[in-house]
Amino acid sequence: MPQLSRYHIDQSYDWNYQNPPSFAKIPHDVVAAAKTTIPGTWSLCGLPAASPLGIAAGPLLNGDWLLYYAGLGFDILTYKTVRSAFRPCYAAPNLQPVAVEQMTGSEESVSAETTMKGTWAVSFGMPSQEPEVWRTDVARIRRQLPAEKLLCVSVVGTMQPNWTIDDLADDYARCAAWAVHSGADVVEANFSCPNVTSCDGQLYQNPQDAGKVAARIRQLVGNSPLVLKVGYLPDPTQQQAFLEAVADSASAIATTNGIAARITNGTDPMWQGERRGICGDGIRTESLRQVASMRDIIRRRNLPIELVGVGGIKNHKHVQQYLDAGASTVQLATQVMLDPTVGIQIKEEWNSN
């Protein structure tokens, strides 16, 4: 495969937002290879999909990034998390390679690496353009996307001083409704950001509040599919409490949105010692464990919820592991930023087995 454009880790988030790769510059033979089909019947929350291959909220900064990856073999594309008001990105570094193998979830800290070996700490802070900007962009991109591609828009509420959980729920729901009105096929409510310590970044850890927010979103989006993105919940009791709290509102759960830990560079703590989400290859084992555990709870409690597998997917084998664990579709993030052709490679591997 030829070397293709990707996220420039040495540039700022704003630079990458303003300088997206171009779908028109993808070589014709690559575009043709990306159209390879995967055997089977696939869907997300009742909507037919050409494959189970999706991209998580993160790599697709705007509509042009989304179009680019739609041309590289991905069929379920998630627009990076947006808000009801502008929010700048955290200061660099936003992506810091770390030295881990497979995490257990018990790590208090991990060491920074000088080179990327598959796993990094992510520190963006869920930035967002103004609603007028992202709503216009979502509408444009839905018109340009092939009809068979599913467009998911990730939204998050923005907790303000003196707000109640009802206020936060209204803000989530407002963004979700805007996303649907702009053309989103699916809404993802981001209930987990390991880099945001306020309620909006840790909502998945409070089942009662999560249930209230999910119910309010459901009221405003009607029958549109609603995916809730969650973080690391190692305790099955916690998982069950969360799943039961949102079961009347959520169509699916996307898991896992990183495993939080502090990052040290030698003896010095990075980011003032605050925890950051670890993403990529090193979280796959625990993410698979969480999918399988949630699958068992969903079956045992007869809950009408699908699972979307997220975390450390690099090849066809990893996709199959998530499907076997109970996911109906998957989302990639780290690997698509490292190698834009990974979707094509997965399809080729799939058809050669």
Short mmCIF file of C-alpha atoms in Angstrom, two decimals:
data_model
loop_
_atom_site.label_atom_id
_atom_site.label_comp_id
_atom_site.label_asym_id
_atom_site.label_seq_id
_atom_site.Cartn_x
_atom_site.Cartn_y
_atom_site.Cartn_z
CA MET A 1 0.00 0.00 0.00
CA PRO A 2 1.24 3.54 -0.73
CA GLN A 3 2.05 6.00 2.04
CA LEU A 4 -1.09 8.05 2.66
CA SER A 5 -1.83 11.23 4.58
CA ARG A 6 -2.60 10.88 8.28
CA TYR A 7 -2.86 12.92 11.46
CA HIS A 8 0.36 14.90 11.97
CA ILE A 9 1.36 14.31 15.59
CA ASP A 10 4.04 17.00 15.29
CA GLN A 11 1.42 19.64 14.44
CA SER A 12 -1.33 21.14 16.59
CA TYR A 13 -4.91 19.93 16.71
CA ASP A 14 -6.00 23.17 15.03
CA TRP A 15 -3.48 22.66 12.23
CA ASN A 16 -4.77 19.15 11.62
CA TYR A 17 -8.36 20.40 11.67
CA GLN A 18 -7.54 23.04 9.06
CA ASN A 19 -5.41 20.75 6.89
CA PRO A 20 -7.43 17.57 6.34
CA PRO A 21 -6.32 14.92 3.86
CA SER A 22 -8.11 14.89 0.53
CA PHE A 23 -10.28 12.02 -0.64
CA ALA A 24 -9.56 13.14 -4.22
CA LYS A 25 -5.85 12.40 -3.73
CA ILE A 26 -6.33 8.75 -2.75
CA PRO A 27 -4.95 6.62 -5.64
CA HIS A 28 -7.65 4.96 -7.72
CA ASP A 29 -6.36 1.46 -7.02
CA VAL A 30 -6.58 2.13 -3.27
CA VAL A 31 -10.16 3.39 -3.60
CA ALA A 32 -11.00 0.25 -5.59
CA ALA A 33 -9.40 -2.00 -2.94
CA ALA A 34 -11.38 -0.19 -0.22
CA LYS A 35 -14.63 -1.29 -1.86
CA THR A 36 -13.86 -4.94 -1.13
CA THR A 37 -16.81 -6.47 0.69
CA ILE A 38 -16.80 -8.51 3.87
CA PRO A 39 -18.96 -11.63 3.82
CA GLY A 40 -21.98 -11.57 6.09
CA THR A 41 -24.86 -9.33 7.05
CA TRP A 42 -23.93 -6.36 9.22
CA SER A 43 -25.89 -3.67 11.01
CA LEU A 44 -25.69 -1.08 13.77
CA CYS A 45 -28.81 -0.56 15.87
CA GLY A 46 -31.03 -1.87 13.09
CA LEU A 47 -29.40 0.17 10.31
CA PRO A 48 -27.73 -1.93 7.60
CA ALA A 49 -23.97 -1.53 7.25
CA ALA A 50 -21.66 -2.73 4.50
CA SER A 51 -19.21 -4.06 7.09
CA PRO A 52 -18.65 -4.01 10.86
CA LEU A 53 -15.72 -1.62 10.44
CA GLY A 54 -16.16 1.75 12.12
CA ILE A 55 -14.01 4.62 13.34
CA ALA A 56 -14.38 5.93 16.87
CA ALA A 57 -14.90 9.56 17.85
CA GLY A 58 -11.44 11.07 17.67
CA PRO A 59 -9.64 10.69 14.33
CA LEU A 60 -12.39 12.30 12.21
CA LEU A 61 -11.93 15.96 13.13
CA ASN A 62 -14.36 17.28 10.54
CA GLY A 63 -16.26 16.29 7.44
CA ASP A 64 -13.24 16.17 5.14
CA TRP A 65 -11.45 13.77 7.49
CA LEU A 66 -14.59 11.67 7.51
CA LEU A 67 -14.85 11.57 3.70
CA TYR A 68 -11.20 10.56 3.48
CA TYR A 69 -11.62 7.50 5.70
CA ALA A 70 -14.95 6.63 4.07
CA GLY A 71 -12.87 6.17 0.91
CA LEU A 72 -10.45 3.87 2.74
CA GLY A 73 -12.78 1.01 3.59
CA PHE A 74 -14.63 2.19 6.70
CA ASP A 75 -18.43 2.02 6.69
CA ILE A 76 -19.49 3.45 10.08
CA LEU A 77 -17.86 6.82 10.64
CA THR A 78 -18.05 8.84 13.84
CA TYR A 79 -17.68 12.62 13.71
CA LYS A 80 -15.39 13.80 16.52
CA THR A 81 -17.24 14.73 19.73
CA VAL A 82 -18.98 18.12 19.52
CA ARG A 83 -20.55 20.49 22.06
CA SER A 84 -23.13 23.25 22.39
CA ALA A 85 -20.35 25.87 22.49
CA PHE A 86 -16.78 26.30 21.31
CA ARG A 87 -14.13 24.49 23.35
CA PRO A 88 -10.40 24.76 22.54
CA CYS A 89 -8.12 21.75 22.51
CA TYR A 90 -5.78 21.08 25.42
CA ALA A 91 -2.21 22.25 24.90
CA ALA A 92 0.27 19.86 23.30
CA PRO A 93 1.33 17.14 23.69
CA ASN A 94 -2.00 15.63 22.71
CA LEU A 95 -0.65 12.19 21.81
CA GLN A 96 2.18 10.82 23.94
CA PRO A 97 3.56 7.32 23.23
CA VAL A 98 3.81 5.19 26.37
CA ALA A 99 5.62 2.00 27.35
CA VAL A 100 3.05 -0.68 28.15
CA GLU A 101 2.25 -4.18 26.97
CA GLN A 102 -1.32 -5.24 27.86
CA MET A 103 -2.72 -3.17 30.73
CA THR A 104 -4.57 -4.79 33.61
CA GLY A 105 -6.42 -1.64 34.69
CA SER A 106 -4.59 -1.54 38.01
CA GLU A 107 -1.74 0.69 36.76
CA GLU A 108 -1.40 3.96 38.64
CA SER A 109 1.18 5.30 36.21
CA VAL A 110 2.96 4.36 33.00
CA SER A 111 6.17 5.67 31.45
CA ALA A 112 6.40 7.91 28.41
CA GLU A 113 8.13 6.50 25.33
CA THR A 114 10.24 8.33 22.76
CA THR A 115 8.73 6.36 19.86
CA MET A 116 5.26 5.03 19.16
CA LYS A 117 5.04 1.27 19.70
CA GLY A 118 1.27 0.89 19.48
CA THR A 119 -0.05 2.60 22.62
CA TRP A 120 -0.28 6.25 23.60
CA ALA A 121 -1.78 8.62 26.12
CA VAL A 122 -4.44 10.86 24.62
CA SER A 123 -4.96 14.44 25.81
CA PHE A 124 -7.35 16.48 23.66
CA GLY A 125 -10.03 17.35 26.22
CA MET A 126 -12.96 16.97 23.77
CA PRO A 127 -12.49 20.24 21.82
CA SER A 128 -15.36 21.48 19.68
CA GLN A 129 -16.16 24.07 17.05
CA GLU A 130 -19.18 26.34 17.49
CA PRO A 131 -22.51 24.58 16.81
CA GLU A 132 -23.08 26.65 13.68
CA VAL A 133 -19.82 25.32 12.27
CA TRP A 134 -20.20 21.63 13.06
CA ARG A 135 -23.92 21.49 12.24
CA THR A 136 -23.27 22.93 8.78
CA ASP A 137 -20.35 20.57 8.29
CA VAL A 138 -22.37 17.49 9.32
CA ALA A 139 -25.17 18.41 6.91
CA ARG A 140 -22.66 18.90 4.08
CA ILE A 141 -20.90 15.64 4.69
CA ARG A 142 -24.10 13.58 4.91
CA ARG A 143 -25.00 14.87 1.44
CA GLN A 144 -21.58 13.88 0.09
CA LEU A 145 -21.25 10.49 1.75
CA PRO A 146 -22.38 7.42 -0.21
CA ALA A 147 -25.83 6.40 0.99
CA GLU A 148 -24.60 3.04 2.31
CA LYS A 149 -22.12 4.68 4.71
CA LEU A 150 -23.44 5.33 8.23
CA LEU A 151 -22.73 8.73 9.76
CA CYS A 152 -22.53 8.81 13.54
CA VAL A 153 -22.10 12.11 15.38
CA SER A 154 -20.60 12.05 18.87
CA VAL A 155 -21.90 14.68 21.31
CA VAL A 156 -21.15 15.67 24.88
CA GLY A 157 -22.74 18.01 27.37
CA THR A 158 -20.68 20.79 28.88
CA MET A 159 -21.09 21.12 32.63
CA GLN A 160 -21.33 24.72 33.85
CA PRO A 161 -21.01 26.17 37.37
CA ASN A 162 -24.22 25.77 39.38
CA TRP A 163 -25.75 23.40 36.84
CA THR A 164 -27.76 20.41 37.99
CA ILE A 165 -27.72 17.02 36.31
CA ASP A 166 -30.97 18.05 34.63
CA ASP A 167 -29.21 21.04 33.07
CA LEU A 168 -26.43 18.78 31.82
CA ALA A 169 -29.00 16.33 30.44
CA ASP A 170 -30.68 19.17 28.53
CA ASP A 171 -27.33 20.19 27.05
CA TYR A 172 -26.53 16.65 25.91
CA ALA A 173 -30.00 16.33 24.41
CA ARG A 174 -29.78 19.69 22.66
CA CYS A 175 -26.56 18.64 20.91
CA ALA A 176 -28.00 15.22 20.04
CA ALA A 177 -31.10 16.78 18.47
CA TRP A 178 -28.94 19.17 16.45
CA ALA A 179 -26.90 16.21 15.22
CA VAL A 180 -30.01 14.34 14.06
CA HIS A 181 -31.47 17.43 12.39
CA SER A 182 -28.16 17.94 10.59
CA GLY A 183 -28.28 14.45 9.10
CA ALA A 184 -26.69 12.03 11.56
CA ASP A 185 -27.86 8.45 11.09
CA VAL A 186 -26.72 7.58 14.62
CA VAL A 187 -25.99 9.71 17.68
CA GLU A 188 -23.24 8.76 20.10
CA ALA A 189 -23.39 10.36 23.54
CA ASN A 190 -19.91 10.44 25.00
CA PHE A 191 -20.32 9.52 28.67
CA SER A 192 -16.58 9.02 29.17
CA CYS A 193 -13.47 11.11 28.70
CA PRO A 194 -10.53 10.00 30.86
CA ASN A 195 -9.01 13.48 30.47
CA VAL A 196 -12.02 15.43 31.77
CA THR A 197 -12.67 15.13 35.50
CA SER A 198 -16.00 16.98 35.61
CA CYS A 199 -19.33 15.17 35.50
CA ASP A 200 -19.57 15.25 31.70
CA GLY A 201 -16.34 13.27 31.40
CA GLN A 202 -17.17 10.64 34.04
CA LEU A 203 -20.93 10.20 33.62
CA TYR A 204 -20.64 6.46 32.96
CA GLN A 205 -19.52 5.96 36.56
CA ASN A 206 -22.82 7.26 37.96
CA PRO A 207 -25.68 5.00 36.77
CA GLN A 208 -28.48 7.17 38.13
CA ASP A 209 -27.23 10.31 36.41
CA ALA A 210 -26.35 8.39 33.25
CA GLY A 211 -29.87 7.01 33.09
CA LYS A 212 -31.35 10.48 33.49
CA VAL A 213 -29.18 11.96 30.74
CA ALA A 214 -29.83 9.05 28.36
CA ALA A 215 -33.58 9.35 28.91
CA ARG A 216 -33.52 13.07 28.12
CA ILE A 217 -31.53 12.46 24.93
CA ARG A 218 -34.01 9.78 23.91
CA GLN A 219 -36.89 12.23 24.32
CA LEU A 220 -35.33 14.64 21.84
CA VAL A 221 -33.92 12.23 19.24
CA GLY A 222 -37.04 10.08 18.94
CA ASN A 223 -36.34 6.75 17.29
CA SER A 224 -32.84 7.61 16.11
CA PRO A 225 -30.23 5.08 17.25
CA LEU A 226 -28.41 6.19 20.40
CA VAL A 227 -24.98 4.80 21.29
CA LEU A 228 -23.45 5.56 24.70
CA LYS A 229 -19.65 5.60 24.86
CA VAL A 230 -18.25 4.42 28.18
CA GLY A 231 -14.89 4.03 29.86
CA TYR A 232 -13.31 1.27 31.87
CA LEU A 233 -15.66 -0.46 34.33
CA PRO A 234 -13.82 -3.51 35.69
CA ASP A 235 -16.50 -4.49 38.21
CA PRO A 236 -19.42 -6.48 36.70
CA THR A 237 -21.68 -5.07 39.42
CA GLN A 238 -20.90 -1.56 38.15
CA GLN A 239 -21.47 -2.70 34.59
CA GLN A 240 -24.87 -4.16 35.42
CA ALA A 241 -25.98 -1.07 37.32
CA PHE A 242 -25.05 1.11 34.37
CA LEU A 243 -26.63 -1.13 31.73
CA GLU A 244 -29.90 -1.42 33.64
CA ALA A 245 -30.03 2.35 34.21
CA VAL A 246 -29.78 3.17 30.49
CA ALA A 247 -31.54 0.14 28.99
CA ASP A 248 -34.79 1.98 28.26
CA SER A 249 -32.97 4.69 26.30
CA ALA A 250 -29.75 3.36 24.77
CA SER A 251 -29.56 1.36 21.56
CA ALA A 252 -25.92 0.35 22.04
CA ILE A 253 -22.88 0.76 24.27
CA ALA A 254 -19.43 1.52 22.78
CA THR A 255 -16.63 0.27 25.00
CA THR A 256 -13.88 0.95 25.97
CA ASN A 257 -12.86 4.61 25.83
CA GLY A 258 -9.34 4.14 27.17
CA ILE A 259 -7.90 3.21 30.56
CA ALA A 260 -6.81 6.17 32.67
CA ALA A 261 -3.37 6.42 34.29
CA ARG A 262 -0.79 9.04 35.16
CA ILE A 263 2.13 9.47 32.77
CA THR A 264 5.70 9.95 33.91
CA ASN A 265 8.62 11.14 31.83
CA GLY A 266 11.58 9.83 33.76
CA THR A 267 10.84 10.99 37.30
CA ASP A 268 8.71 13.95 36.17
CA PRO A 269 4.92 13.69 35.98
CA MET A 270 3.32 14.88 32.75
CA TRP A 271 0.17 17.01 32.66
CA GLN A 272 0.75 18.11 36.28
CA GLY A 273 0.21 14.54 37.39
CA GLU A 274 -3.37 14.38 36.08
CA ARG A 275 -4.56 11.09 34.62
CA ARG A 276 -4.84 10.64 30.89
CA GLY A 277 -6.59 8.02 28.80
CA ILE A 278 -4.36 5.26 27.46
CA CYS A 279 -5.48 4.07 24.04
CA GLY A 280 -4.25 1.65 21.42
CA ASP A 281 -2.79 -1.82 21.47
CA GLY A 282 -2.22 -1.95 25.23
CA ILE A 283 -5.91 -1.81 26.25
CA ARG A 284 -7.20 -4.61 24.00
CA THR A 285 -7.21 -7.42 26.59
CA GLU A 286 -9.20 -5.48 29.16
CA SER A 287 -11.52 -3.98 26.55
CA LEU A 288 -12.33 -7.44 25.22
CA ARG A 289 -12.96 -8.60 28.77
CA GLN A 290 -15.38 -5.73 29.33
CA VAL A 291 -17.30 -6.48 26.12
CA ALA A 292 -17.67 -10.14 27.05
CA SER A 293 -18.76 -9.29 30.59
CA MET A 294 -21.37 -6.80 29.36
CA ARG A 295 -22.61 -9.33 26.80
CA ASP A 296 -23.22 -11.83 29.58
CA ILE A 297 -25.14 -9.26 31.65
CA ILE A 298 -27.22 -8.18 28.67
CA ARG A 299 -28.16 -11.79 27.93
CA ARG A 300 -28.86 -12.65 31.55
CA ARG A 301 -30.98 -9.54 32.14
CA ASN A 302 -32.56 -9.66 28.65
CA LEU A 303 -31.64 -6.05 27.90
CA PRO A 304 -32.28 -4.60 24.41
CA ILE A 305 -28.75 -3.26 23.96
CA GLU A 306 -26.05 -3.91 21.35
CA LEU A 307 -22.31 -3.64 21.96
CA VAL A 308 -19.70 -1.84 19.89
CA GLY A 309 -16.15 -3.07 20.48
CA VAL A 310 -13.42 -0.46 20.88
CA GLY A 311 -9.78 -0.73 21.91
CA GLY A 312 -6.52 -1.92 20.37
CA ILE A 313 -7.84 -3.24 17.06
CA LYS A 314 -5.11 -3.60 14.45
CA ASN A 315 -6.13 -6.50 12.19
CA HIS A 316 -8.82 -8.98 11.20
CA LYS A 317 -8.00 -11.26 14.13
CA HIS A 318 -8.72 -8.49 16.60
CA VAL A 319 -12.01 -7.61 14.90
CA GLN A 320 -13.06 -11.25 15.10
CA GLN A 321 -12.14 -11.38 18.78
CA TYR A 322 -14.51 -8.49 19.50
CA LEU A 323 -17.29 -10.06 17.44
CA ASP A 324 -16.79 -13.35 19.28
CA ALA A 325 -16.90 -11.48 22.61
CA GLY A 326 -20.33 -10.08 21.77
CA ALA A 327 -19.88 -6.90 19.73
CA SER A 328 -22.00 -6.39 16.62
CA THR A 329 -19.59 -3.82 15.13
CA VAL A 330 -16.21 -2.34 16.04
CA GLN A 331 -14.53 1.06 16.11
CA LEU A 332 -10.85 1.75 15.44
CA ALA A 333 -9.00 4.93 16.41
CA THR A 334 -5.28 4.62 17.18
CA GLN A 335 -4.48 2.32 14.29
CA VAL A 336 -6.28 4.43 11.68
CA MET A 337 -4.18 7.41 12.78
CA LEU A 338 -1.01 5.35 12.42
CA ASP A 339 -1.95 3.55 9.19
CA PRO A 340 -4.88 4.87 7.12
CA THR A 341 -4.91 1.68 5.02
CA VAL A 342 -5.73 -0.59 7.98
CA GLY A 343 -9.38 -0.94 6.90
CA ILE A 344 -8.33 -2.23 3.49
CA GLN A 345 -5.84 -4.61 5.09
CA ILE A 346 -8.51 -6.00 7.41
CA LYS A 347 -10.84 -6.62 4.46
CA GLU A 348 -8.08 -8.39 2.53
CA GLU A 349 -7.20 -10.54 5.55
CA TRP A 350 -10.88 -11.36 6.07
CA ASN A 351 -11.32 -12.59 2.52
CA SER A 352 -8.10 -14.60 2.53
CA ASN A 353 -9.15 -16.68 5.58
#
